[in-house]
Amino acid sequence: MRKYSLRTKLSLSYIAVVLISVLPISIITNLLLDKHFKEYIIENQEQKNIEIVFQVKQQYKSDSEWDMAAIGNICINALKQGMIIKVMDSSEKIIWDARSHDNELCEQMLAHIEKNMSSRYPNWEGRYVEKIYPITNNLNKVGKVIIGYYGPYYFNDSDLAFINTINRLLVGVGVFSLVLSFLFGSFMARKLSTPISRVITTAQMISKGYFADRLTEPSGTKEIAQLTETINNLAETLENQEVLRKRLTADVAHELRTPLATLQSHMEAMIDGIWKPDIERLKSCHEEIIRINRLVGDIEKLAKYESENIILTRTNFDIFELTKHIIQNFENDFTNKNITLELSGENETINADKDKISQVIVNLLSNALKYTQPGGAVQVEIKGKGNGTKTNDTVEIVVKDTGTGIPPEDLPYIFERFYRADKSRNRLTGGSGIGLTITKAIVDAHKGKIEVKSKVGEGTEFIVSLPKGLG
Ligand code: ADP
């Protein structure tokens, strides 16, 4: 399919709109004008006739006396307007006859009118008509006026000039509207196509992997502004993903390199006979293997939870009781680290995957334990949130600690794979950075949401909202 630019299309559509509106208006105006003008001319002709008859009548003196000079003037004037006049007295004697006076002028006049009319109406079929008007004086007929002209109507020079002026005006307005619409169309098209072209260029750059480009020029058009925003968001998401992907590869490599290097040096030392392969050294090698294994296990687990469709095995259970049970298992660890752990709230039944929800609570609690210093406190609360309709009821699991807190610049990323705010990867505190990724995947699968509020040095609060799913 042939593709046209937005600019061409808009300009053409503007011109089409003008043509569609101006052409019919011009044609209709022309037709109406013609019709009314003809009516006006016919009516006017009758008026003119009556006026001439009246003027001729004024020239009747008495006893069949006529002012010949005045009648001559009236009739010559009428001839100039295309009327051939004959005046007779009561005994049919000719008082004035335009043809006898100047037949050549009469013929010229008629030929001129014929030419005028045929120029405007090629199929004009006017007929020469004569109308007879009696002249009376004190109710006595004293004569008659015969007026001959092209009937039923004809246009003289000024009538024709008027009609032509109107037509020229209509054509002028049409051409002016066309030029204006073309200019306006081009202007609008440029206004629309320039930002779109900019979006295209940026999108092309993004598709080539240059994610740093952003569209900065604001647009007054709603859709273009949305498009610009979407492209900017897309660029940002891709840029973040790119950073995370690089980081993920670096992280996995780093995680694997340390235990592998230790293992390699220990093995080489034993093979070269520098170290004796005693229990202590073999145990140390074994620990490194366990670490590698755990990491691979984590990656596997992540793949399972991150796959699009987590299969949920839903049952009805009491989330408060479940949390209480998990807390009991954690109590020792918390006591050993001298951190207080409290549970509050009420019994709430939900329909969810019990094992996976346990995983969520375990992940949040083990993080709270990991990132809280001895002497700190962790509070867990279960809150039911009903908003009237049973189906929309939710339950909140809040885990709040007084630990290290998370720097604001790390907060948007903590749910990403292998992301750890503690970039030094302190093995004593940090895990592999997938706990929260799995937690979020489980919450998302339950159509819930997870929020985090944190202040460095004060603590962190995780709020998990889950639909009760009982409706
Ligand atoms: P990790 O195994 O490293 O704990 P997570 O995915 O569970 O991985 O957490 C990601 C990062 O979020 C952690 O490395 C840590 O920096 C930060 N984080 C998570 N929970 C807490 C918390 N309760 N207090 C402070 N930092 C936290």
XYZ file of C-alpha atoms and ligand atoms in Angstrom:
498
model
C 0.000 0.000 0.000
C 1.269 3.412 -0.906
C 2.063 5.466 2.152
C 1.541 9.202 2.347
C 3.002 11.517 4.937
C 0.769 12.965 7.617
C 1.532 16.358 6.125
C 0.247 15.451 2.657
C -2.818 13.742 4.076
C -3.748 16.667 6.336
C -3.191 19.267 3.628
C -5.287 17.268 1.161
C -8.074 16.715 3.662
C -8.236 20.441 4.455
C -8.472 21.201 0.736
C -11.147 18.514 0.360
C -13.152 20.029 3.217
C -12.982 23.465 1.588
C -13.954 22.063 -1.795
C -16.819 20.101 -0.272
C -18.143 23.188 1.509
C -17.302 26.008 -0.918
C -18.300 24.290 -4.185
C -21.913 23.466 -3.248
C -22.320 26.874 -1.603
C -21.087 28.578 -4.785
C -23.318 26.483 -7.025
C -26.409 26.922 -4.856
C -25.755 30.661 -4.464
C -25.388 30.976 -8.210
C -28.606 29.094 -8.924
C -30.591 31.036 -6.326
C -29.117 34.317 -7.413
C -29.999 33.587 -11.006
C -33.569 32.647 -10.132
C -34.201 35.672 -7.906
C -32.420 38.030 -10.215
C -34.597 36.881 -13.136
C -37.730 37.399 -11.028
C -36.464 40.814 -10.031
C -35.692 41.744 -13.643
C -39.142 40.603 -14.839
C -40.852 42.603 -12.112
C -38.632 45.561 -12.737
C -39.432 45.456 -16.452
C -43.124 45.842 -15.694
C -42.326 48.806 -13.397
C -40.213 50.389 -16.091
C -43.035 49.948 -18.624
C -45.588 51.560 -16.309
C -43.149 54.400 -15.582
C -42.632 55.034 -19.315
C -46.375 54.983 -19.954
C -46.884 57.438 -17.098
C -44.180 59.766 -18.434
C -45.648 59.647 -21.970
C -49.103 60.366 -20.557
C -47.734 63.538 -18.939
C -46.875 64.791 -22.402
C -50.495 64.827 -23.572
C -51.578 68.440 -23.510
C -55.136 68.650 -24.743
C -57.045 68.352 -27.934
C -54.715 65.700 -29.253
C -51.708 67.891 -28.638
C -48.499 66.089 -27.565
C -45.139 67.434 -26.426
C -43.160 65.753 -29.158
C -39.714 66.778 -27.883
C -40.336 65.344 -24.416
C -41.765 62.095 -25.854
C -38.680 61.816 -28.057
C -36.436 62.147 -24.980
C -38.364 59.534 -23.042
C -38.270 57.081 -25.917
C -34.554 57.595 -26.663
C -33.792 57.001 -23.004
C -35.873 53.825 -23.083
C -34.105 52.662 -26.230
C -30.774 52.935 -24.409
C -32.189 50.498 -21.857
C -33.278 48.054 -24.575
C -36.910 49.084 -25.100
C -38.278 49.976 -28.526
C -41.256 52.334 -28.151
C -44.045 53.322 -30.428
C -46.618 55.978 -29.355
C -49.928 56.347 -31.194
C -52.909 58.622 -30.666
C -56.525 57.467 -30.462
C -56.855 57.475 -34.227
C -53.893 55.096 -34.556
C -51.699 57.883 -35.934
C -48.060 57.353 -35.041
C -46.759 60.079 -32.770
C -43.357 58.553 -32.194
C -41.748 55.378 -33.498
C -38.279 54.415 -32.405
C -37.735 52.343 -35.546
C -38.635 55.246 -37.828
C -36.501 57.499 -35.705
C -33.355 55.296 -35.817
C -33.913 51.751 -36.988
C -30.198 51.016 -37.042
C -29.819 51.925 -33.380
C -32.819 49.719 -32.559
C -31.295 46.748 -34.350
C -27.905 47.390 -32.693
C -29.570 47.514 -29.311
C -31.412 44.226 -29.845
C -28.276 42.537 -31.212
C -26.319 43.738 -28.190
C -28.893 42.314 -25.789
C -28.912 39.034 -27.680
C -25.132 38.877 -27.423
C -25.234 39.661 -23.659
C -27.784 36.959 -23.020
C -26.154 34.279 -25.211
C -22.807 34.967 -23.529
C -24.339 34.053 -20.170
C -26.906 31.503 -21.328
C -25.639 29.647 -24.430
C -29.091 28.088 -24.920
C -30.994 31.312 -24.415
C -34.130 31.505 -26.465
C -35.502 34.999 -25.882
C -38.343 36.280 -27.975
C -39.033 39.821 -28.983
C -42.331 40.773 -27.293
C -44.502 43.831 -27.559
C -46.770 45.092 -24.832
C -49.530 47.597 -25.402
C -50.547 50.127 -22.740
C -53.496 52.533 -23.265
C -53.174 56.253 -22.396
C -56.269 57.789 -20.891
C -57.208 61.325 -20.031
C -60.278 61.864 -17.832
C -61.328 58.286 -18.558
C -61.070 58.903 -22.327
C -58.629 56.867 -24.328
C -56.294 59.390 -26.008
C -53.663 57.025 -27.341
C -51.444 53.985 -26.634
C -47.834 53.087 -25.996
C -46.331 49.915 -27.504
C -43.211 48.773 -25.730
C -41.094 46.111 -27.427
C -38.219 44.255 -25.809
C -36.712 40.840 -25.403
C -39.005 38.825 -23.137
C -39.706 37.476 -20.686
C -36.522 39.148 -19.411
C -33.158 40.362 -20.567
C -30.025 41.678 -18.937
C -28.633 45.023 -19.897
C -24.942 45.879 -19.394
C -25.210 46.927 -15.742
C -27.305 43.830 -14.853
C -24.689 41.626 -16.450
C -21.851 43.502 -14.736
C -23.587 42.968 -11.394
C -23.976 39.213 -11.970
C -20.382 38.902 -13.136
C -19.116 40.786 -10.096
C -21.002 38.384 -7.791
C -19.562 35.399 -9.656
C -16.047 36.761 -9.519
C -16.543 37.357 -5.808
C -17.622 33.736 -5.271
C -14.653 32.416 -7.251
C -12.380 34.769 -5.302
C -13.725 33.551 -1.953
C -13.282 29.937 -3.121
C -9.682 30.453 -4.222
C -8.897 32.430 -1.084
C -10.382 29.646 1.129
C -8.406 27.031 -0.782
C -5.116 28.883 -0.376
C -5.879 29.582 3.273
C -6.835 25.953 3.955
C -3.699 24.730 2.222
C -1.530 27.054 4.334
C -3.408 26.177 7.522
C -3.298 22.463 6.682
C 0.449 22.633 6.094
C 0.932 24.559 9.321
C -1.143 22.074 11.361
C 0.528 19.127 9.652
C 3.949 20.519 10.516
C 2.859 21.102 14.108
C 1.723 17.467 14.342
C 4.357 15.756 12.266
C 7.420 17.461 13.769
C 6.954 15.995 17.284
C 5.919 12.636 15.807
C 9.101 12.607 13.716
C 11.036 13.357 16.876
C 9.310 10.427 18.633
C 10.176 8.183 15.677
C 13.844 9.211 15.787
C 14.001 8.562 19.533
C 12.196 5.218 19.158
C 14.684 4.250 16.432
C 17.563 5.158 18.719
C 15.980 3.055 21.484
C 15.574 0.110 19.122
C 19.291 0.403 18.374
C 20.040 0.201 22.076
C 20.633 3.897 22.887
C 18.374 4.200 25.901
C 19.689 7.507 27.230
C 17.790 9.636 24.672
C 14.718 11.435 26.025
C 12.083 13.614 24.398
C 12.104 16.950 26.164
C 9.945 19.244 24.025
C 6.431 19.574 25.444
C 3.470 19.131 23.106
C 0.094 20.855 23.336
C -1.593 17.851 21.690
C -2.864 15.384 24.278
C -2.144 12.213 22.298
C 1.334 13.363 21.290
C 2.122 14.341 24.879
C 0.999 10.824 25.948
C 3.069 9.242 23.191
C 6.129 11.255 24.240
C 5.600 10.264 27.852
C 5.163 6.603 26.906
C 8.348 6.614 24.836
C 10.249 8.297 27.667
C 8.915 5.716 30.131
C 9.808 2.931 27.732
C 13.333 4.298 27.362
C 13.654 4.547 31.129
C 12.351 1.016 31.720
C 14.660 -0.384 29.066
C 17.578 1.585 30.457
C 16.868 0.247 33.939
C 16.458 -3.276 32.595
C 19.746 -2.935 30.767
C 21.479 -1.786 33.944
C 19.884 -4.651 35.896
C 20.747 -7.212 33.229
C 24.395 -6.138 33.269
C 24.336 -6.109 37.024
C 22.697 -9.534 37.161
C 25.368 -11.058 34.954
C 28.084 -9.349 36.980
C 26.442 -10.504 40.241
C 26.084 -14.123 39.179
C 29.658 -14.153 37.911
C 30.878 -12.547 41.114
C 28.885 -14.895 43.324
C 30.284 -17.895 41.502
C 33.827 -16.635 41.191
C 34.590 -16.285 44.920
C 33.708 -19.850 45.998
C 35.126 -21.295 42.770
C 38.444 -19.439 43.265
C 38.649 -20.629 46.864
C 37.866 -24.188 45.773
C 40.447 -24.030 42.969
C 43.265 -22.709 45.175
C 42.483 -25.238 47.930
C 42.398 -28.134 45.453
C 45.603 -27.012 43.734
C 47.369 -26.696 47.069
C 46.297 -30.238 47.973
C 47.207 -31.652 44.520
C 50.632 -29.971 44.674
C 51.126 -31.484 48.118
C 51.390 -28.049 49.796
C 48.326 -28.907 51.886
C 47.400 -32.211 53.327
C 43.828 -33.149 52.366
C 42.690 -33.288 55.997
C 39.094 -33.134 57.245
C 39.325 -29.404 58.044
C 40.359 -28.463 54.470
C 37.937 -30.866 52.835
C 35.178 -29.367 55.007
C 36.111 -25.871 53.848
C 35.936 -27.054 50.200
C 32.613 -28.679 50.944
C 31.252 -25.381 52.329
C 32.198 -23.588 49.129
C 30.419 -26.270 47.099
C 27.345 -25.817 49.309
C 27.470 -22.079 48.668
C 27.628 -22.606 44.905
C 24.811 -25.096 45.167
C 22.671 -22.671 47.160
C 23.209 -19.973 44.589
C 22.253 -22.282 41.730
C 19.219 -23.339 43.777
C 18.275 -19.689 44.251
C 18.521 -19.062 40.521
C 16.341 -22.098 39.877
C 13.791 -21.002 42.458
C 13.720 -17.575 40.912
C 13.106 -19.030 37.456
C 10.175 -20.992 38.883
C 8.562 -18.006 40.577
C 9.273 -15.583 37.802
C 7.755 -17.716 35.100
C 4.568 -16.034 33.927
C 2.051 -18.431 35.421
C 2.662 -19.345 39.006
C 0.259 -22.160 39.796
C -1.594 -21.383 43.015
C -3.084 -24.120 45.143
C -5.713 -22.167 46.982
C -7.260 -23.167 50.302
C -9.082 -21.278 53.028
C -6.873 -20.682 56.045
C -6.386 -18.253 58.904
C -3.545 -15.909 58.023
C -3.128 -14.833 61.681
C -2.670 -18.437 62.829
C -0.234 -19.099 59.989
C 1.854 -16.030 60.911
C 1.805 -17.035 64.595
C 3.110 -20.471 63.654
C 5.937 -19.054 61.491
C 6.899 -16.593 64.229
C 7.228 -19.467 66.691
C 9.786 -21.072 64.357
C 11.715 -17.794 64.179
C 11.585 -17.000 67.887
C 14.941 -18.606 68.686
C 16.811 -16.717 65.968
C 15.334 -13.416 67.152
C 16.088 -14.145 70.815
C 19.668 -15.134 69.951
C 20.161 -11.802 68.160
C 18.442 -9.968 71.022
C 15.631 -8.581 68.861
C 12.076 -8.464 70.152
C 9.408 -9.914 67.902
C 5.731 -9.123 68.420
C 2.564 -10.162 66.653
C -0.698 -8.221 66.813
C -3.989 -8.216 64.939
C -6.941 -10.503 64.596
C -7.967 -13.776 62.996
C -8.582 -13.375 59.280
C -9.548 -16.150 56.901
C -8.297 -15.876 53.353
C -8.378 -18.040 50.266
C -4.815 -18.295 48.978
C -1.850 -20.592 48.405
C -0.789 -21.346 51.990
C 2.757 -22.506 51.195
C 3.511 -19.534 49.010
C 2.044 -17.045 51.501
C 4.230 -18.736 54.189
C 7.200 -18.059 51.907
C 6.239 -14.365 51.784
C 6.074 -14.090 55.573
C 9.304 -16.075 56.020
C 11.134 -13.831 53.510
C 9.948 -10.624 55.201
C 10.777 -11.932 58.677
C 14.235 -13.194 57.693
C 15.018 -9.810 56.101
C 13.835 -8.027 59.253
C 16.053 -10.319 61.273
C 19.028 -9.835 58.941
C 18.865 -6.059 58.710
C 18.006 -5.222 62.329
C 20.775 -4.687 64.888
C 20.707 -6.426 68.279
C 18.460 -4.524 70.669
C 16.027 -3.659 67.894
C 12.388 -4.651 67.522
C 10.208 -6.209 64.861
C 6.425 -5.890 64.827
C 4.109 -8.000 62.735
C 0.476 -7.046 62.330
C -2.444 -8.711 60.541
C -5.219 -6.251 59.577
C -8.490 -7.033 57.869
C -9.683 -4.290 55.519
C -13.263 -4.499 54.383
C -14.791 -1.930 52.105
C -18.330 -3.157 52.183
C -18.375 -5.735 49.431
C -17.060 -9.094 50.447
C -15.255 -9.681 47.166
C -13.197 -6.537 47.554
C -12.129 -7.240 51.123
C -8.393 -7.381 51.671
C -6.049 -8.375 54.414
C -2.806 -6.574 55.240
C 0.358 -8.199 56.559
C 2.627 -5.511 57.998
C 6.223 -6.275 58.989
C 7.906 -3.317 60.625
C 11.491 -3.278 61.946
C 13.833 -0.795 63.572
C 16.753 -1.894 61.377
C 19.215 -0.226 59.055
C 16.602 1.111 56.625
C 16.977 1.297 52.862
C 18.470 4.351 51.110
C 15.841 6.148 48.967
C 17.892 5.596 45.772
C 17.723 1.811 46.338
C 14.011 1.636 47.198
C 12.719 1.392 43.602
C 14.989 -1.577 42.903
C 14.785 -3.820 45.935
C 12.228 -6.106 44.252
C 14.531 -6.649 41.275
C 16.468 -9.900 40.890
C 19.781 -10.050 42.744
C 19.456 -6.445 43.817
C 21.045 -5.685 47.137
C 21.175 -2.261 48.660
C 24.340 -3.344 50.409
C 26.629 -3.353 47.382
C 29.616 -4.564 49.369
C 27.752 -7.899 49.448
C 28.503 -8.523 53.021
C 28.046 -12.217 53.324
C 27.176 -11.982 56.976
C 24.069 -9.912 56.304
C 23.109 -10.116 52.676
C 21.629 -13.090 50.897
C 21.674 -13.413 47.156
C 19.095 -10.662 46.575
C 16.193 -12.729 45.330
C 14.020 -12.976 48.473
C 11.970 -9.886 47.683
C 11.764 -10.750 43.981
C 10.091 -14.035 44.899
C 7.934 -12.320 47.521
C 6.633 -9.831 44.926
C 6.050 -12.558 42.344
C 3.878 -14.482 44.844
C 1.949 -11.360 45.893
C 1.380 -10.413 42.238
C 0.125 -13.919 41.469
C -2.477 -13.428 44.230
C -3.405 -10.057 42.649
C -2.222 -8.283 45.771
C 0.335 -5.546 46.211
C 3.428 -4.958 48.252
C 4.585 -1.552 49.455
C 7.637 -0.461 51.361
C 8.345 2.557 53.534
C 11.842 3.011 54.837
C 14.153 5.539 56.473
C 17.873 4.958 56.793
C 18.793 4.514 60.457
C 15.153 4.305 61.590
C 13.738 1.163 60.033
C 11.654 -0.402 57.326
C 8.004 -1.309 56.969
C 6.691 -3.775 54.398
C 2.921 -3.818 53.774
C 1.490 -6.740 51.834
C -2.180 -6.383 50.809
C -3.915 -9.545 49.675
C -7.468 -9.954 48.446
C -9.276 -12.306 50.796
C -10.569 -14.085 47.740
C -13.605 -15.469 49.588
C -16.286 -14.028 47.282
P 18.609 -10.415 50.293
O 18.722 -11.879 50.110
O 19.846 -9.681 49.914
O 18.053 -10.020 51.601
P 16.111 -9.505 49.246
O 15.544 -9.572 47.881
O 15.354 -10.154 50.325
O 17.597 -10.031 49.169
O 16.284 -7.979 49.589
C 16.877 -7.111 48.665
C 17.592 -5.973 49.351
O 16.656 -5.144 50.012
C 18.498 -6.452 50.474
O 19.772 -6.768 49.983
C 18.539 -5.266 51.391
O 19.521 -4.332 50.953
C 17.183 -4.632 51.230
N 16.245 -5.018 52.313
C 15.281 -5.937 52.276
N 14.610 -6.006 53.432
C 15.176 -5.088 54.263
C 14.938 -4.642 55.606
N 13.963 -5.178 56.356
N 15.732 -3.681 56.116
C 16.696 -3.117 55.360
N 17.002 -3.489 54.090
C 16.237 -4.435 53.530
